[in-house]
XYZ file of C-alpha atoms in Angstrom:
519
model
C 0.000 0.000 0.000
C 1.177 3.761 -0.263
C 2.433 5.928 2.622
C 0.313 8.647 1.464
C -3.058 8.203 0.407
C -6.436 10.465 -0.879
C -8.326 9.406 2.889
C -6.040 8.173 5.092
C -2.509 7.426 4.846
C -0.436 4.053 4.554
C 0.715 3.604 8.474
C -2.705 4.012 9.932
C -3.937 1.690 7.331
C -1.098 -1.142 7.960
C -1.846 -0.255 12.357
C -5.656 -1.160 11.501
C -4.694 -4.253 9.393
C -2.768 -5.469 12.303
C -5.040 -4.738 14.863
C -7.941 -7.286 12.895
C -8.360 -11.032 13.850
C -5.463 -12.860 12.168
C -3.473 -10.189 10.571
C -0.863 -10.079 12.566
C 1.694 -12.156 10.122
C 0.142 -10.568 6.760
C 2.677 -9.253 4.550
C 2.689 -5.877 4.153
C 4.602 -3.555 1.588
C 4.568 0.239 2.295
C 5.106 2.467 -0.892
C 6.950 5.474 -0.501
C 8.374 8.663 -1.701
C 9.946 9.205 1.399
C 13.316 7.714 1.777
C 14.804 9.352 4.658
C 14.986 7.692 8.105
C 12.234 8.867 10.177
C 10.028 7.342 7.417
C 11.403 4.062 7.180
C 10.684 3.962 11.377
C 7.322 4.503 10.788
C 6.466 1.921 8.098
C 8.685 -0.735 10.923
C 6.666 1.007 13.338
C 3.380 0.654 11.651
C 3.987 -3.145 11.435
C 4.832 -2.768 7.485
C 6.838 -6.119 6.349
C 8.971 -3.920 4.056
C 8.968 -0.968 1.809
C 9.735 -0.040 -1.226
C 10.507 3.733 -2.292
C 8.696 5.602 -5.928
C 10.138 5.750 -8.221
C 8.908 2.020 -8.735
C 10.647 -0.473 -11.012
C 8.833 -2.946 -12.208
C 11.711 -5.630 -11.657
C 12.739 -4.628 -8.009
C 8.833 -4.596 -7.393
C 8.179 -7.915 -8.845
C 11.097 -9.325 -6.654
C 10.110 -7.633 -3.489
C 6.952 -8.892 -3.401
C 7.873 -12.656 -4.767
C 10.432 -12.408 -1.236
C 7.610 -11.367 0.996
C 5.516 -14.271 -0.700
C 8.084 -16.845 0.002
C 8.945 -15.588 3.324
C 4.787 -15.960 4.356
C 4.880 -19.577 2.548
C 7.767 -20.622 4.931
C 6.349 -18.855 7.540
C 2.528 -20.768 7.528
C 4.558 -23.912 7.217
C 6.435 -23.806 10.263
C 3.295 -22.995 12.086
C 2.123 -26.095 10.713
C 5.044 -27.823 11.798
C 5.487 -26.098 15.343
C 1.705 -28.083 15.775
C 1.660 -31.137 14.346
C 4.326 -33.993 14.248
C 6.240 -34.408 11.061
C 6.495 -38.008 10.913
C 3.031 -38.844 11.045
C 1.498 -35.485 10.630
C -0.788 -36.079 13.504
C -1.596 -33.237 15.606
C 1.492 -32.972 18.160
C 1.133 -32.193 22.333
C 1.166 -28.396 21.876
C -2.177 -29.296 19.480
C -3.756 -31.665 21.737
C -3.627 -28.991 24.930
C -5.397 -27.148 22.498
C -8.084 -28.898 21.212
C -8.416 -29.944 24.864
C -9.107 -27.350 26.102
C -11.939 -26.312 23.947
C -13.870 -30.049 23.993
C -13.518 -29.537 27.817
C -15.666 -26.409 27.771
C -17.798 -27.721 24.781
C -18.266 -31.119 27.147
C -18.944 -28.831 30.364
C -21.184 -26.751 28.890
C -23.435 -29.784 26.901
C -23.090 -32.185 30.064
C -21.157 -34.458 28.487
C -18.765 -37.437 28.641
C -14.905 -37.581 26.913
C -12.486 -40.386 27.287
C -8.621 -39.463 26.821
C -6.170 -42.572 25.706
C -2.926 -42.709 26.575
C -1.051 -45.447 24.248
C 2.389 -46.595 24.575
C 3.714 -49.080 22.274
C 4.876 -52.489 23.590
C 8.342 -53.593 21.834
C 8.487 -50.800 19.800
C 12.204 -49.953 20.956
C 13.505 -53.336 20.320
C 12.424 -53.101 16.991
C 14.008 -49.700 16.878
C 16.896 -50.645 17.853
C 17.819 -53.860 15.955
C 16.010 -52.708 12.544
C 16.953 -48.900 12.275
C 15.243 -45.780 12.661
C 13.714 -45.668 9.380
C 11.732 -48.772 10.336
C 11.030 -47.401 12.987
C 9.628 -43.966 11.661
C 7.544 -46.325 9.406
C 5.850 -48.045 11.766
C 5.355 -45.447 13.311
C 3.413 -43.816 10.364
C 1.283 -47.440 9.803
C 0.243 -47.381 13.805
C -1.317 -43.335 13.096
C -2.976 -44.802 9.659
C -4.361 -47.511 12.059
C -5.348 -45.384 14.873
C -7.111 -43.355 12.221
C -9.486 -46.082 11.287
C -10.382 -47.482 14.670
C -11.968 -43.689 15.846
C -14.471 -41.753 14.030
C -13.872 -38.770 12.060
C -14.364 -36.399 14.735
C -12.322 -37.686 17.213
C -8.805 -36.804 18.229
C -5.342 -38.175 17.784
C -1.985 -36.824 18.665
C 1.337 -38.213 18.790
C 3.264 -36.949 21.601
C 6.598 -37.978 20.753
C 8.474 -41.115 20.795
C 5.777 -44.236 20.799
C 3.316 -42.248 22.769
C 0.189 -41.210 21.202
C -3.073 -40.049 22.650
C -6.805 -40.574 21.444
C -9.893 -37.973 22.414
C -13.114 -39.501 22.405
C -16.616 -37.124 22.535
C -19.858 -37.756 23.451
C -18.787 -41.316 25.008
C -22.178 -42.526 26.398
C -20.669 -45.647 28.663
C -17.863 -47.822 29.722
C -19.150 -50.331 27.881
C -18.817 -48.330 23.961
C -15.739 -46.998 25.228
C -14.334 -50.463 26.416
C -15.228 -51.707 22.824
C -13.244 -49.001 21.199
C -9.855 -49.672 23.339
C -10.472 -52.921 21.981
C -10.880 -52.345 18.529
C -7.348 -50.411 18.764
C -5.504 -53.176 20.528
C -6.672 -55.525 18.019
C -5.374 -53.571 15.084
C -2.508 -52.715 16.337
C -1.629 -56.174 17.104
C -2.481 -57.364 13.347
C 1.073 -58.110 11.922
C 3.584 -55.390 10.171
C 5.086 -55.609 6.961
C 8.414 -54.155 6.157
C 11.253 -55.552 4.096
C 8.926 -58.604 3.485
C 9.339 -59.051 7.019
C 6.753 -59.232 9.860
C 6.362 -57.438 13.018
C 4.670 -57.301 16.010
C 3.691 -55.199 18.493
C 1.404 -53.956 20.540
C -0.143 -51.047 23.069
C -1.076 -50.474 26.428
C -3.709 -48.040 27.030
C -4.509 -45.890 29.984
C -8.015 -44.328 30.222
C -9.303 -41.215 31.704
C -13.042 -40.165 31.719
C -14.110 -36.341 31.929
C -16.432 -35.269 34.404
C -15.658 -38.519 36.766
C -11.547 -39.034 36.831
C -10.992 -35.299 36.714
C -12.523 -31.765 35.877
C -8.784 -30.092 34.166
C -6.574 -30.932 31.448
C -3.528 -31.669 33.170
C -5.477 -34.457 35.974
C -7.300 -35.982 33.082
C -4.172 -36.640 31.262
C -1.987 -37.056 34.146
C -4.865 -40.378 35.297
C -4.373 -41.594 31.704
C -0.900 -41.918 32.241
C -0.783 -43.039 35.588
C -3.562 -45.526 34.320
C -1.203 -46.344 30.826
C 1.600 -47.454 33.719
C -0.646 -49.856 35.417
C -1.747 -51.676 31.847
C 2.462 -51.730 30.615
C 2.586 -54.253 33.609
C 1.320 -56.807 31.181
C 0.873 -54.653 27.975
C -1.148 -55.620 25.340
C -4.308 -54.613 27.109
C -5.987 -50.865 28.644
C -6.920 -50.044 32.001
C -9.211 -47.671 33.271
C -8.050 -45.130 35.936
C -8.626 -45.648 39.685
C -8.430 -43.642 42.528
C -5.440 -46.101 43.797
C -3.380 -45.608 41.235
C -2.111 -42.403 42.912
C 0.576 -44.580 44.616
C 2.747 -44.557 41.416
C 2.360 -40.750 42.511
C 4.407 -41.647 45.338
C 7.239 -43.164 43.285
C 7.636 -39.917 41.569
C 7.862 -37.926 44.776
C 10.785 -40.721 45.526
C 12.149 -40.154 42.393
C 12.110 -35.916 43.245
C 13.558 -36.529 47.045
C 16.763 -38.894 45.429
C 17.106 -36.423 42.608
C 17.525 -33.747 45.409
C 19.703 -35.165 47.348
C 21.874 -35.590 44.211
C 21.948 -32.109 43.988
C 23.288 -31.355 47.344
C 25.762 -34.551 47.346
C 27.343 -34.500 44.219
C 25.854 -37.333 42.454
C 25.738 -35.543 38.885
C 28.475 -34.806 36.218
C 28.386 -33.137 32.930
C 28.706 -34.470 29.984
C 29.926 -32.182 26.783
C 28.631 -32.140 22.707
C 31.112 -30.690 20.978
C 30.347 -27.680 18.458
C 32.372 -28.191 15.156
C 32.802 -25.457 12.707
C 32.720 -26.952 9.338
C 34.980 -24.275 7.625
C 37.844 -24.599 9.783
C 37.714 -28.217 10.906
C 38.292 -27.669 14.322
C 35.760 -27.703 17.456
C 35.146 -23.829 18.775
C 32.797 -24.877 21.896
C 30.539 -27.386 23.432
C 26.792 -27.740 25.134
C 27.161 -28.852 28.638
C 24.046 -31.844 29.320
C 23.490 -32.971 32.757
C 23.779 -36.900 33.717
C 23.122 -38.178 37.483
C 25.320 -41.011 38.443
C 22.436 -42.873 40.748
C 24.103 -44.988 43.458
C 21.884 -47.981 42.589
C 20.457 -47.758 39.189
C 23.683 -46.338 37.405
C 24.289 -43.201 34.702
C 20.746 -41.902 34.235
C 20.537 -39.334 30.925
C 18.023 -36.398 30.967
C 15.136 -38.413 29.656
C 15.077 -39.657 33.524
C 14.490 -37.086 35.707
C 14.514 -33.712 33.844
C 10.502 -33.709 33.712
C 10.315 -34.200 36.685
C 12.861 -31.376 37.823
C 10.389 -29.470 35.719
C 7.522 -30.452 37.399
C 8.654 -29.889 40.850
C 10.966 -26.971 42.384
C 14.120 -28.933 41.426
C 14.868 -27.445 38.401
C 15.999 -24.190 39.678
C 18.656 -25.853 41.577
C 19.098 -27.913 39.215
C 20.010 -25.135 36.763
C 22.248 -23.839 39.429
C 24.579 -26.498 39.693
C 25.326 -26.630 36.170
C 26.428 -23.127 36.119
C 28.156 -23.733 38.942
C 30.067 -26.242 37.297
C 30.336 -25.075 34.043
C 31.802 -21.366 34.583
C 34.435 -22.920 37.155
C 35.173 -25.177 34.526
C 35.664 -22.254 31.991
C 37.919 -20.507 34.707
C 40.185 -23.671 35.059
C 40.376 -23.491 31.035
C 41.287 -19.634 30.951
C 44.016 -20.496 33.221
C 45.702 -22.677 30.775
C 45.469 -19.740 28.476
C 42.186 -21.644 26.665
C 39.030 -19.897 25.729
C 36.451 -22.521 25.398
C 32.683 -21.355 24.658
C 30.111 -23.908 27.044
C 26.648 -23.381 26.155
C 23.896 -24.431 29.006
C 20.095 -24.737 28.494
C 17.439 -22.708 30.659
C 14.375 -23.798 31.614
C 10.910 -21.692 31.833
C 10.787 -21.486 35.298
C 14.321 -20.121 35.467
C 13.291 -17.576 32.828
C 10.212 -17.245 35.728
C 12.484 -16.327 38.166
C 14.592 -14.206 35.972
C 15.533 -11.887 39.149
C 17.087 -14.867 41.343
C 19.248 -16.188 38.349
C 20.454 -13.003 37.250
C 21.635 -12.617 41.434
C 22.924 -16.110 41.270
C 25.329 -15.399 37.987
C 26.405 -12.269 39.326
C 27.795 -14.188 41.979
C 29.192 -16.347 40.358
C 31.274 -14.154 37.846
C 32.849 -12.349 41.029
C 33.738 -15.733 42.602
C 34.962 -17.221 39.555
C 36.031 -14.020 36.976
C 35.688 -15.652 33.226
C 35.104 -13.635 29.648
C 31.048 -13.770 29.955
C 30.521 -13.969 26.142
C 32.410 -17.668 26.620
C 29.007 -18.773 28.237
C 26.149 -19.311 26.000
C 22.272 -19.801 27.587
C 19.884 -21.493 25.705
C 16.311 -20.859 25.711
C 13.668 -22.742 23.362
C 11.591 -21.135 21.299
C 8.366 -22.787 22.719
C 9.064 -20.913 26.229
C 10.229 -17.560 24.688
C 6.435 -17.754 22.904
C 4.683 -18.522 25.757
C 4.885 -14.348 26.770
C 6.995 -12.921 23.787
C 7.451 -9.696 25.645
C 8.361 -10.648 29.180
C 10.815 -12.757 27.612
C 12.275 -9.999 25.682
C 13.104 -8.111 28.743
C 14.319 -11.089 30.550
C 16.587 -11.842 28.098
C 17.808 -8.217 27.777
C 19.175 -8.710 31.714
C 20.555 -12.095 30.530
C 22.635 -9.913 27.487
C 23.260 -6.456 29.435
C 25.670 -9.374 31.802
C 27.112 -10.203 28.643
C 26.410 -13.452 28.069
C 25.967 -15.151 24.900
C 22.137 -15.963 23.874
C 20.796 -18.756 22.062
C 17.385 -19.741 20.514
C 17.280 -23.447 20.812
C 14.873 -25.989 18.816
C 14.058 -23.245 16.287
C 11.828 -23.664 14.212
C 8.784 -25.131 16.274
C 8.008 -22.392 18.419
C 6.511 -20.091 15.258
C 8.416 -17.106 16.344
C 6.754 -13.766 14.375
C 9.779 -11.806 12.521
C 8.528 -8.720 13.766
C 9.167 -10.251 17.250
C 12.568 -11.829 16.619
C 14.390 -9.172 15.423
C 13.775 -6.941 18.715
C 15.394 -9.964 20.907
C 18.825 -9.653 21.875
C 19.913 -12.757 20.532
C 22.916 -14.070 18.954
C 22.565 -17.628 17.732
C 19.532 -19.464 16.171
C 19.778 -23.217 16.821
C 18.124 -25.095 14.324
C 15.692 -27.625 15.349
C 17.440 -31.161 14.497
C 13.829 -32.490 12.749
C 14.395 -29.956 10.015
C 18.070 -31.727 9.876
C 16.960 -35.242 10.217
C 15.035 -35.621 6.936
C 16.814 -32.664 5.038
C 18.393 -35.394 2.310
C 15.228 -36.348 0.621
C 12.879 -33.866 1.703
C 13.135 -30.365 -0.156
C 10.451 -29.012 2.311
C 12.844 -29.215 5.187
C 16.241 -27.906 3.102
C 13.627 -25.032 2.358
C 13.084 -24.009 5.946
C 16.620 -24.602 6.761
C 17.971 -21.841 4.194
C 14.995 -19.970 5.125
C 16.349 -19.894 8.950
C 19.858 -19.204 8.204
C 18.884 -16.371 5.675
C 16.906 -14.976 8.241
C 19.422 -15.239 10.680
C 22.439 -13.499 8.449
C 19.846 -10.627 7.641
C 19.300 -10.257 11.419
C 22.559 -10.412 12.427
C 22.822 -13.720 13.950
C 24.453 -16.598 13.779
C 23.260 -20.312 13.443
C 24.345 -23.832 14.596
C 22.780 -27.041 12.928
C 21.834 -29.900 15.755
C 20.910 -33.195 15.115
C 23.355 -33.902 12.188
C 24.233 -37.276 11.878
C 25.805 -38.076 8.293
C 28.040 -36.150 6.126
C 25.198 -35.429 3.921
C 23.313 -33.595 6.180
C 26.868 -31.733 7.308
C 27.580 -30.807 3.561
C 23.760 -29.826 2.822
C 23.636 -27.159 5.621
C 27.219 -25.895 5.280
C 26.301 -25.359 1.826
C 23.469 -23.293 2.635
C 25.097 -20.945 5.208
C 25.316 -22.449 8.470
C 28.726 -23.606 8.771
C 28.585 -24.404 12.769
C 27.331 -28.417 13.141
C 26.615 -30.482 16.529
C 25.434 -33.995 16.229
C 26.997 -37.597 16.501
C 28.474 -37.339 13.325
C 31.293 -35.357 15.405
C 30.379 -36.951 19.355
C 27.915 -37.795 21.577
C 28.025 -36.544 24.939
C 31.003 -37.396 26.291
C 32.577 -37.284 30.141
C 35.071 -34.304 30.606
C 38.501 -36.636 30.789
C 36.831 -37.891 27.070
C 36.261 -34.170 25.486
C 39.437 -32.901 26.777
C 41.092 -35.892 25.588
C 39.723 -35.060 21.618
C 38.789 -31.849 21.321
C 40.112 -29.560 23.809
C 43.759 -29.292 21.395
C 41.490 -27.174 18.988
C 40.968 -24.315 21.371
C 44.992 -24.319 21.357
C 44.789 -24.466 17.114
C 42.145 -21.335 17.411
C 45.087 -19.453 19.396
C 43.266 -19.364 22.405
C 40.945 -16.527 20.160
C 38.043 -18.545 19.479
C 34.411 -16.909 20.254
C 31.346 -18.695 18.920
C 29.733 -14.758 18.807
C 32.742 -14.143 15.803
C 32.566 -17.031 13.967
């Protein structure tokens, strides 16, 4: 639209577009005459996409606008990704809380029953593990196909993640027609799978909630189909419906939170380090720190153990804490050797929550252990910065203002709006590894990917590929920009003794000069 026109002119007219129902991500070109700098503030200001100055050239216009296009194409499809899974393309957990919500106030409102299904698949690891991931990922697609036909149209079905899916049944009139449809899924899911002219079998266990009786909220209704799933994965192959008793695997949990807290205080967890490999220059220029606990009975326990329930609980602060702790002192005993090595360590939302207490907490620790700041990156996901764009903006801004390094982890899924990103202080965009996973045969996904790093060069920020596994996938992504790789196709997380052992002689190569923020 033009800046100036007969009625009204072209900022008001882009403030009202962006003020209606689902214009906010619209592109919008402002035409102007005006090329000095107060006017190009206004058509930012005004929530213009970009503008163009008169007089207009066909070619440059043509261009401009085939960009924008292109840029809203890529846009709507990482929406559509940051909500459904893209494996099976079934709505993914951030869709199901959703949807949930609304059938819970449809279902109050109308009196109604709704059943939620929580389905784990029996043996799907082992067949995981000893046939591939690519079998894996297709069985995975056959079991949604299956789920699909067992449910009626207008019911619900999400895969959570891993083997875990979830069904949401309306209007459910008994027990009885809702018994008959847990069996109808355990029976097709134990039919045989055919892969490689090979059969397979597996099969689910189901845990079953029931709105208004089991619970009144989202989070009891699904947390009593879980609890419920873990009672039928006893003897698999079979659901159960949720009773009150079940609250005793409740109590295992709480166990779970008073052992992980004493591991905190009694030093019962070590890091583990990825290293970060720049492509270019062949050497590694830093590392993400991941927390393991070393359990005194049931051995080295990864994240997948007890971080959710740190989450859950108040543990995660202190959690958080101790790495820190660990990893600036271990950045300290580096800069003594004359080393600058860049550690990168993930925040959670509730330390983001408590912004106030963690910016206190680092502030102590830099006097007690005085390191370069900018060696230390924090990573926050996109999902959490999303969940209140502008709080986290200013929480960030502390995080920066210490100078710190700042990271955008798992990007990509969160649907971050341009007009958002480029007021965060952020310097490195970490792209989500399920754009990298697929990237070799699917031109969607080597779309997004030079989408993110172009948008990351035009903002001034720099990118790091995760998830990459083969030297295709390293060659596809350094040839599109991002030259900064972490994966196993370098390490997995490895013990200190291990990454000083194989990596730490290419801080020496850098000349003790190397800073992710430069590269």
């Amino acid at each position: 639209m033009d800046a100036i026109m007969a009625d009204n002119d072209g900022f008001s007219a882009c403030r009202a577009i962006r003020e209606l129902p689902n214009c906010a991500d619209i592109p919008i070109l402002i035409i102007t005459s005006l090329d000095d700098e107060e006017a190009i503030t206004e058509a930012f200001a005004s929530g213009a996409t970009d503008f163009i100055t008169k007089p207009l050239h066909f070619t440059v216009l043509k261009e401009r606008v085939s960009r924008l296009v292109e840029a809203d194409k890529a846009g709507k499809k990482v929406k559509q990704m940051a909500y459904h899974d893209s494996l099976t393309g079934l709505p993914n957990r951030a869709r199901l809380m959703q949807e949930l919500r609304l059938i819970l106030d449809r279902s109050s409102l109308e009196r109604s029953r709704i059943a939620v299904l929580f389905l784990d698949l029996d043996n799907f690891k082992n067949i995981n593990d000893s046939l591939g991931h690519n079998v894996g990922d297709l069985l995975l697609k056959v079991v949604a196909d299956r789920l699909k036909a067992c449910v009626r149209e207008t019911d619900f079905i999400a895969r959570l993640g891993g083997d875990e899916f979830t069904v949401v049944l309306e209007n459910i009139s008994n027990n009885e027609a809702l018994s008959k449809i847990a069996q109808t899924i355990c029976q097709s899911l134990n039919e045989p799978f055919v892969f490689l002219q090979r059969e397979m079998f597996i099969s689910a266990s189901i845990g079953i909630s029931v709105f208004p009786e089991d619970a009144e909220d989202i989070n009891t209704l699904l947390k009593h189909a879980d609890l419920a799933m873990f009672k039928a994965k006893k003897n698999k192959n079979q659901y159960v419906f949720y009773q009150s008793g079940m609250e005793d695997e409740i109590s295992r949990r709480l166990e779970i939170e008073q052992e992980l807290r004493y591991a905190i205080d009694n030093d019962q967890l070590v890091l583990h380090y990825q290293p970060q490999y720049n492509v270019s220059n062949k050497i590694v220029v830093a590392a993400e720190t991941l927390v393991r606990w070393q359990h005194p009975k049931r051995g080295l326990l990864g994240p997948a153990e007890f971080i959710a329930i740190a989450e859950q609980s108040d543990l995660i602060t202190g959690l958080t804490k101790w790495v820190l702790n660990e990893s600036i002192k271990q950045v300290e005993k580096w800069a003594q050797t004359g080393l600058a090595v860049n550690l990168s360590i993930n925040l959670s939302g509730k330390d983001l929550e408590t912004t106030g207490e963690l910016v206190d907490h680092l502030t102590q620790l830099i006097k007690e252990h005085p390191i370069n700041t900018s060696l230390i990156e924090l990573e926050i996901t996109e999902s959490i910065l999303m969940a209140d764009p502008e709080q986290g903006r200013k929480e960030l801004l502390q995080l920066k203002n210490m100078g710190f390094t700042l990271a955008i982890d798992d990007f990509g899924t969160g649907y971050s709006s341009l007009n958002y990103l480029k007021n965060l202080p952020v310097d490195i965009l970490k792209i989500d590894q399920i754009f990298i996973k697929d990237m070799e045969q699917n031109s969607d996904d080597r779309a997004l990917v030079k989408g993110i790093i172009a948008l990351a060069d035009s903002l001034g920020m720099k990118t790091i590929a995760e998830g990459v596994e083969t030297e295709a996938q390293r060659d596809i992504v350094s040839g599109l920009g991002c030259n900064i790789i972490q994966g196993y196709l370098i390490s997995k997380p490895v013990p200190l003794d291990e990454f000083e052992q194989n990596f730490l002689a290419d801080f020496s190569k850098a000349k003790q000069k190397v800073k992710l923020k430069l590269l």
